[in-house]
């Protein structure tokens, strides 16, 4: 049979899957990196992601343009971020508890507003066929790269640069590492964190938009499989470094593609176990990164999990 | 931003009064600091020193009082206004951002930092700026990698970089070794002599004031109780202005340690990870005999805290053995009770108390579950706890509104007295103490030191860890120096030399 490449299909499918599956991870983890670098944790990004997916899908259906859908998701995500940041600016409020509440709130709201959009189909986000040079359909499928993946890669690079070379980047790091120092400089930690959380929410919502508008490419209530939560673990794994987030997202994406890849080459037994790979990886990452005796290297000093 | 062209700024605070509700923290205080002078502000904790400088720097709006900067009346409503007039403050705790490099810290602290930072240009500017500074600091490293002395210098450099020419230094040497402190203050002194800088230094160390300051103002209970040229005052006069006529507990004569005294505490080849988990502390061959005080000196962060935690059973040790009275010691409640081991950790409210529980309950922590015969009791008697606490409160002069006040409502000195009452009652064979007098006033310090000496003379073995070298020199029979997680130097008190100890603290050997 032409195009039958046997077991080579597995690594190829994992590569393609890594690119496809990793995109939401990239956006959520970059968003969470901005938020955490400012000294707050937003665990509500799972809810933001689901709501972003719904908002993007609904607006794309209504307007016929997937890009307006993405924009709408960003606005909604920023709104969730602002809400989180605003609640956390009150004294003695725990950012993790607020995050969990907002996660459930975002998902509930998305299911409520999303009911009428389960049936209609929305226009998809465009992909760039980078694999056209090959005659193998597997290669072409694997290298059919969505625009948002490339945007995510560029964003990771831009953030990495910005944390070192821009005033805003340094201010976010100052606030995240020492609120006292920030106050002594006349900065308001709460304001900086408010905007950092809003930016994080907007990026996470793009991740959601990708889910509903490209892969898997439809809106339903089981769309997310915990990407928003796993991204938090991923940020720790990446040591709050945007480039590390990109690499870690690819790794998680690849792990997520393991199950489908095995299935596609005809493994019929036990591939469900491999569907659990990303979750097992999350656990392993958390265990490897934890230690009873020392603080995490590279962690922002103001983060509630490291204090 | 040129150190040679921008002259020092002279500042006067006139008739400063600050009331918080019915409490007068500052009462009509006038302090004049002419340009290019080095002025010291002396006073005990709570005397109003911090309130005064906060009013001057615009953190507080004083109830009444005026500021004069360079001979002109000035309105300082916020720290920003103070900065614009060239007034800056170096805090007791560092305000540098630990994970940022020195360069990043300096550039981002600038009001007009560019949106996109051109590091090539900034590095050139910083280099030429640093060439005019007497301080040499590696700017390309993260601040967390700098030594305490370097951080303190960087704090000062930051203020100068921002164009400030009147600096308030709030107890600038509290975390430095004597050598670092002298060097830093000497360099600052040089800048004031050259007319590049004016300094107002908050301090409670007389030797620093006498060595470096031109003038001194002394506060007590919010009032100015004395001022003058340092050259015309001696230590005794300054102390009298600071503490007034309160009685100060006298230290007992040091009884000679019996020649046949047995060693009570032995630490053999103990290894443990430090706070960061990256380095370890290794203590070997430490012995403390009955009837002696062994002092452990060191700059904070060199493993003393971790060592104390190991002794207290709060930190797991990886190897080695701790023996108390020749029995292996694992720091269980049972063992510490049987072997009479007592602890006075630093920051007692946080480390030795349950802040929201009452004074009486806190005092009874060691004994509440025992009956009159020292056997485990099945019923806890509230009356016994109260009676026990009543007698100890009287004996140790703990000032508290009532037995059932939460212990966190007490002043620092009284919390420490309550902890001492608990730890020093009954038989004490081994006493482990860490920074017992940190942040306390004169009377409390003298009394606590007297109690520790009394315990020693009563035959207890005392291990005293302190960052205050004067305290160690006053109390210890032997002094050890801890640096980088190890005991690196030992000297009997008779041969102790402050500078040799300081050099070992700085890890120069």
Coordinates of N, CA and C in Angstrom, one line a residue, chain B residues 165-298:
Chain B
X165 N 21.0 62.9 47.5 CA 22.2 63.4 48.2 C 22.0 63.7 49.7
X166 N 20.9 63.2 50.2 CA 20.6 63.2 51.7 C 20.1 61.8 51.9
X167 N 20.9 61.0 52.7 CA 20.4 59.6 52.9 C 20.1 59.4 54.4
X168 N 19.0 58.7 54.6 CA 18.7 58.2 55.9 C 19.1 56.7 55.9
X169 N 20.0 56.4 56.8 CA 20.5 54.9 56.9 C 19.8 54.4 58.1
X170 N 18.9 53.4 58.0 CA 18.2 52.8 59.1 C 19.0 51.6 59.6
X171 N 19.7 51.7 60.7 CA 20.5 50.7 61.3 C 21.3 49.9 60.2
X172 N 22.2 50.6 59.5 CA 22.7 50.0 58.2 C 23.7 48.9 58.5
X173 N 24.1 48.7 59.7 CA 25.1 47.6 59.9 C 24.6 46.4 60.6
X174 N 23.3 46.3 60.8 CA 22.8 45.3 61.6 C 23.0 43.9 61.1
X175 N 23.2 43.7 59.8 CA 23.5 42.4 59.2 C 24.9 42.3 58.7
X176 N 25.8 43.2 59.1 CA 27.1 43.2 58.5 C 28.1 42.7 59.6
X177 N 29.3 42.1 59.1 CA 30.3 41.8 60.0 C 31.0 43.2 60.4
X178 N 31.8 43.1 61.6 CA 32.4 44.4 62.0 C 33.3 45.0 60.9
X179 N 34.0 44.1 60.1 CA 34.8 44.6 59.1 C 34.1 45.2 58.0
X180 N 33.0 44.6 57.5 CA 32.1 45.1 56.5 C 31.5 46.5 56.9
X181 N 31.1 46.5 58.2 CA 30.4 47.7 58.7 C 31.4 48.9 58.7
X182 N 32.6 48.6 59.2 CA 33.6 49.7 59.2 C 33.9 50.2 57.8
X183 N 34.1 49.3 56.9 CA 34.5 49.6 55.5 C 33.4 50.5 54.9
X184 N 32.1 50.0 55.1 CA 31.0 50.7 54.5 C 30.8 52.1 55.1
X185 N 30.8 52.2 56.4 CA 30.6 53.5 57.0 C 31.8 54.4 56.7
X186 N 33.0 53.8 56.6 CA 34.2 54.6 56.3 C 34.0 55.3 54.9
X187 N 33.6 54.5 54.0 CA 33.4 55.0 52.6 C 32.3 56.1 52.6
X188 N 31.2 55.9 53.3 CA 30.1 56.9 53.4 C 30.7 58.1 54.1
X189 N 31.4 57.9 55.1 CA 32.0 59.1 55.9 C 32.9 59.9 54.9
X190 N 33.7 59.2 54.1 CA 34.5 59.9 53.1 C 33.7 60.8 52.2
X191 N 32.6 60.2 51.7 CA 31.7 61.0 50.8 C 31.1 62.3 51.5
X192 N 30.8 62.1 52.8 CA 30.3 63.3 53.5 C 31.4 64.3 53.7
X193 N 32.6 63.9 54.0 CA 33.7 64.8 54.2 C 34.0 65.6 52.9
X194 N 33.8 64.9 51.7 CA 34.0 65.6 50.4 C 32.8 66.5 50.0
X195 N 31.8 66.5 50.9 CA 30.7 67.3 50.6 C 29.8 66.7 49.5
X196 N 29.9 65.4 49.2 CA 29.0 64.8 48.2 C 27.7 64.3 48.7
X197 N 27.6 64.2 50.1 CA 26.5 63.5 50.7 C 26.3 63.9 52.1
X198 N 25.0 63.9 52.5 CA 24.6 64.2 53.9 C 24.0 62.9 54.4
X199 N 24.3 62.5 55.6 CA 23.8 61.2 56.2 C 23.1 61.4 57.5
X200 N 21.9 60.8 57.7 CA 21.3 60.7 59.0 C 21.2 59.2 59.3
X201 N 22.0 58.8 60.3 CA 22.0 57.3 60.5 C 21.3 57.0 61.8
X202 N 20.3 56.1 61.7 CA 19.7 55.6 62.9 C 20.5 54.4 63.4
X203 N 20.8 54.4 64.7 CA 21.7 53.4 65.2 C 21.4 53.2 66.7
X204 N 21.9 52.1 67.2 CA 22.0 51.9 68.6 C 23.3 51.4 69.0
X205 N 24.3 51.5 68.1 CA 25.6 51.1 68.4 C 26.5 52.3 68.7
X206 N 26.9 52.5 70.0 CA 27.6 53.6 70.4 C 29.0 53.7 69.6
X207 N 29.6 52.6 69.4 CA 31.0 52.7 68.9 C 30.9 53.2 67.4
X208 N 29.8 52.9 66.7 CA 29.7 53.4 65.4 C 29.5 54.9 65.4
X209 N 28.6 55.3 66.3 CA 28.3 56.8 66.5 C 29.6 57.5 66.8
X210 N 30.3 57.1 67.8 CA 31.6 57.8 68.2 C 32.6 57.8 67.0
X211 N 32.6 56.7 66.3 CA 33.7 56.6 65.2 C 33.4 57.4 64.0
X212 N 32.1 57.5 63.6 CA 31.8 58.1 62.3 C 31.0 59.4 62.3
X213 N 30.2 59.6 63.3 CA 29.2 60.7 63.2 C 29.8 62.0 63.7
X214 N 29.3 63.1 63.1 CA 29.7 64.5 63.6 C 28.8 64.9 64.8
X215 N 27.5 64.7 64.6 CA 26.5 65.2 65.6 C 25.6 64.0 65.9
X216 N 25.0 64.2 67.1 CA 24.0 63.1 67.5 C 22.8 63.8 68.1
X217 N 21.6 63.2 67.8 CA 20.4 63.6 68.4 C 19.8 62.3 69.1
X218 N 19.3 62.4 70.3 CA 18.8 61.3 71.1 C 17.4 61.4 71.3
X219 N 16.6 60.4 71.1 CA 15.2 60.4 71.3 C 14.8 59.4 72.4
X220 N 13.8 59.7 73.3 CA 13.3 58.8 74.2 C 11.8 59.0 74.3
X221 N 11.0 58.0 74.2 CA 9.6 58.1 74.3 C 9.0 59.2 73.5
X222 N 9.6 59.4 72.3 CA 9.0 60.4 71.4 C 9.5 61.8 71.6
X223 N 10.4 62.0 72.6 CA 10.9 63.3 72.8 C 12.4 63.4 72.6
X224 N 12.8 64.6 72.2 CA 14.3 64.8 72.0 C 14.9 65.0 73.4
X225 N 15.8 64.1 73.8 CA 16.3 64.2 75.1 C 17.7 64.6 75.2
X226 N 18.3 64.8 74.0 CA 19.7 65.3 74.0 C 20.2 65.5 72.6
X227 N 21.2 66.4 72.4 CA 21.9 66.4 71.2 C 23.2 67.1 71.4
X228 N 24.1 67.0 70.4 CA 25.3 67.7 70.5 C 26.4 67.2 69.6
X229 N 27.6 67.7 69.7 CA 28.7 67.2 68.9 C 29.1 65.9 69.5
X230 N 29.4 64.9 68.7 CA 29.8 63.6 69.2 C 31.1 63.8 70.0
X231 N 32.0 64.7 69.5 CA 33.3 64.9 70.1 C 33.1 65.3 71.6
X232 N 32.0 65.9 71.9 CA 31.9 66.4 73.3 C 31.1 65.5 74.2
X233 N 30.7 64.3 73.7 CA 29.9 63.4 74.5 C 30.6 62.1 74.6
X234 N 30.5 61.4 75.7 CA 31.0 60.0 75.8 C 29.8 59.1 75.9
X235 N 30.2 57.8 75.8 CA 29.2 56.7 75.8 C 28.2 56.8 76.9
X236 N 28.7 57.1 78.1 CA 27.9 57.1 79.3 C 26.8 58.2 79.2
X237 N 27.2 59.4 78.7 CA 26.3 60.5 78.6 C 25.2 60.1 77.6
X238 N 25.6 59.5 76.5 CA 24.7 59.2 75.4 C 23.7 58.1 76.0
X239 N 24.2 57.2 76.7 CA 23.3 56.1 77.3 C 22.3 56.7 78.2
X240 N 22.8 57.7 79.0 CA 21.9 58.3 80.0 C 20.8 59.0 79.3
X241 N 21.1 59.7 78.1 CA 20.1 60.4 77.4 C 19.1 59.4 76.8
X242 N 19.6 58.2 76.4 CA 18.7 57.2 75.8 C 17.8 56.6 76.7
X243 N 18.3 56.2 77.9 CA 17.4 55.3 78.8 C 16.9 56.1 80.0
X244 N 17.3 57.3 80.2 CA 16.8 58.0 81.3 C 17.2 57.4 82.6
X245 N 16.4 57.4 83.6 CA 16.8 56.9 84.9 C 16.3 55.5 85.3
X246 N 16.0 54.7 84.3 CA 15.5 53.4 84.7 C 16.6 52.5 85.3
X247 N 16.2 51.6 86.1 CA 17.2 50.7 86.7 C 17.6 49.6 85.7
X248 N 18.8 49.3 85.6 CA 19.3 48.3 84.7 C 19.9 47.1 85.5
X249 N 19.4 45.9 85.1 CA 19.8 44.7 85.9 C 21.4 44.5 85.7
X250 N 22.0 44.2 86.8 CA 23.5 44.0 86.7 C 23.8 42.5 86.4
X251 N 24.9 42.4 85.6 CA 25.3 41.0 85.3 C 26.0 40.4 86.5
X252 N 25.7 39.1 86.8 CA 26.4 38.4 87.9 C 27.8 38.3 87.5
X253 N 28.6 38.2 88.5 CA 30.0 37.9 88.3 C 30.1 36.5 87.7
X254 N 31.0 36.3 86.8 CA 31.2 35.0 86.1 C 31.9 34.1 87.1
X255 N 31.2 33.0 87.5 CA 31.8 32.0 88.4 C 32.7 31.2 87.6
X256 N 33.9 30.8 88.1 CA 34.8 30.0 87.3 C 34.2 28.6 87.0
X257 N 34.4 28.2 85.7 CA 33.9 26.9 85.4 C 34.7 25.8 86.1
X258 N 34.0 24.9 86.8 CA 34.8 23.9 87.5 C 35.7 23.1 86.6
X259 N 36.9 22.8 87.0 CA 37.9 22.1 86.1 C 37.4 20.7 85.7
X260 N 36.6 20.1 86.6 CA 36.1 18.7 86.3 C 34.7 18.7 85.7
X261 N 34.3 19.9 85.1 CA 33.0 20.0 84.5 C 32.8 19.0 83.4
X262 N 31.7 18.3 83.4 CA 31.5 17.3 82.3 C 30.9 18.0 81.1
X263 N 31.1 17.4 79.9 CA 30.5 18.0 78.8 C 29.0 17.5 78.7
X264 N 28.1 18.5 78.5 CA 26.7 18.2 78.5 C 26.2 17.9 77.1
X265 N 26.6 18.8 76.2 CA 26.2 18.7 74.8 C 27.4 18.3 74.0
X266 N 27.2 17.2 73.2 CA 28.3 16.8 72.2 C 27.6 16.7 70.8
X267 N 28.2 17.3 69.9 CA 27.8 17.2 68.5 C 28.9 16.6 67.7
X268 N 28.6 15.4 67.1 CA 29.6 14.7 66.4 C 29.2 14.5 64.9
X269 N 30.0 15.1 64.0 CA 29.9 14.9 62.6 C 28.4 15.0 62.1
X270 N 27.7 16.0 62.6 CA 26.3 16.2 62.1 C 26.3 16.9 60.8
X271 N 25.5 16.3 59.9 CA 25.4 16.9 58.5 C 23.9 17.2 58.3
X272 N 23.5 18.3 57.7 CA 22.1 18.5 57.3 C 22.1 19.5 56.1
X273 N 21.0 19.4 55.4 CA 20.9 20.3 54.3 C 20.5 21.7 54.8
X274 N 20.9 22.8 54.1 CA 20.4 24.1 54.6 C 19.1 24.4 53.9
X275 N 18.7 25.7 54.2 CA 17.4 26.1 53.7 C 17.2 26.0 52.2
X276 N 18.2 26.3 51.5 CA 18.1 26.3 50.0 C 18.1 24.8 49.5
X277 N 18.6 23.9 50.3 CA 18.8 22.5 49.9 C 20.0 22.3 49.0
X278 N 20.7 23.4 48.7 CA 21.9 23.2 47.8 C 23.2 23.1 48.6
X279 N 23.2 23.6 49.7 CA 24.4 23.5 50.5 C 24.1 22.7 51.8
X280 N 25.1 22.3 52.5 CA 24.8 21.6 53.7 C 25.6 22.2 54.8
X281 N 25.2 22.0 56.1 CA 25.9 22.4 57.2 C 26.6 21.2 57.8
X282 N 27.8 21.3 58.3 CA 28.5 20.2 58.9 C 29.1 20.7 60.2
X283 N 28.7 20.1 61.3 CA 29.2 20.5 62.6 C 29.8 19.3 63.2
X284 N 31.1 19.4 63.6 CA 31.8 18.3 64.1 C 32.5 18.7 65.4
X285 N 32.5 17.8 66.4 CA 33.3 18.0 67.6 C 33.0 19.2 68.4
X286 N 31.7 19.6 68.5 CA 31.3 20.7 69.3 C 30.9 20.1 70.7
X287 N 31.6 20.7 71.8 CA 31.3 20.2 73.1 C 30.9 21.4 74.0
X288 N 29.9 21.3 74.8 CA 29.6 22.4 75.7 C 29.5 21.8 77.1
X289 N 30.4 22.3 78.0 CA 30.5 21.8 79.3 C 29.5 22.4 80.3
X290 N 29.2 21.8 81.4 CA 28.4 22.3 82.4 C 29.0 23.6 82.9
X291 N 28.3 24.7 83.1 CA 28.8 25.9 83.7 C 29.6 26.7 82.8
X292 N 29.4 26.6 81.5 CA 30.1 27.5 80.5 C 29.1 27.9 79.5
X293 N 29.4 29.1 78.9 CA 28.6 29.6 77.8 C 29.5 29.6 76.6
X294 N 29.0 28.8 75.6 CA 29.8 28.8 74.3 C 29.0 29.6 73.3
X295 N 29.7 30.7 72.8 CA 29.0 31.6 71.9 C 29.3 31.2 70.5
X296 N 28.3 31.3 69.6 CA 28.5 31.0 68.2 C 28.2 32.3 67.4
X297 N 29.3 32.8 66.8 CA 29.2 34.1 66.1 C 29.0 33.7 64.6
X298 N 28.5 34.6 63.9 CA 28.3 34.4 62.4 C 27.4 35.4 61.8

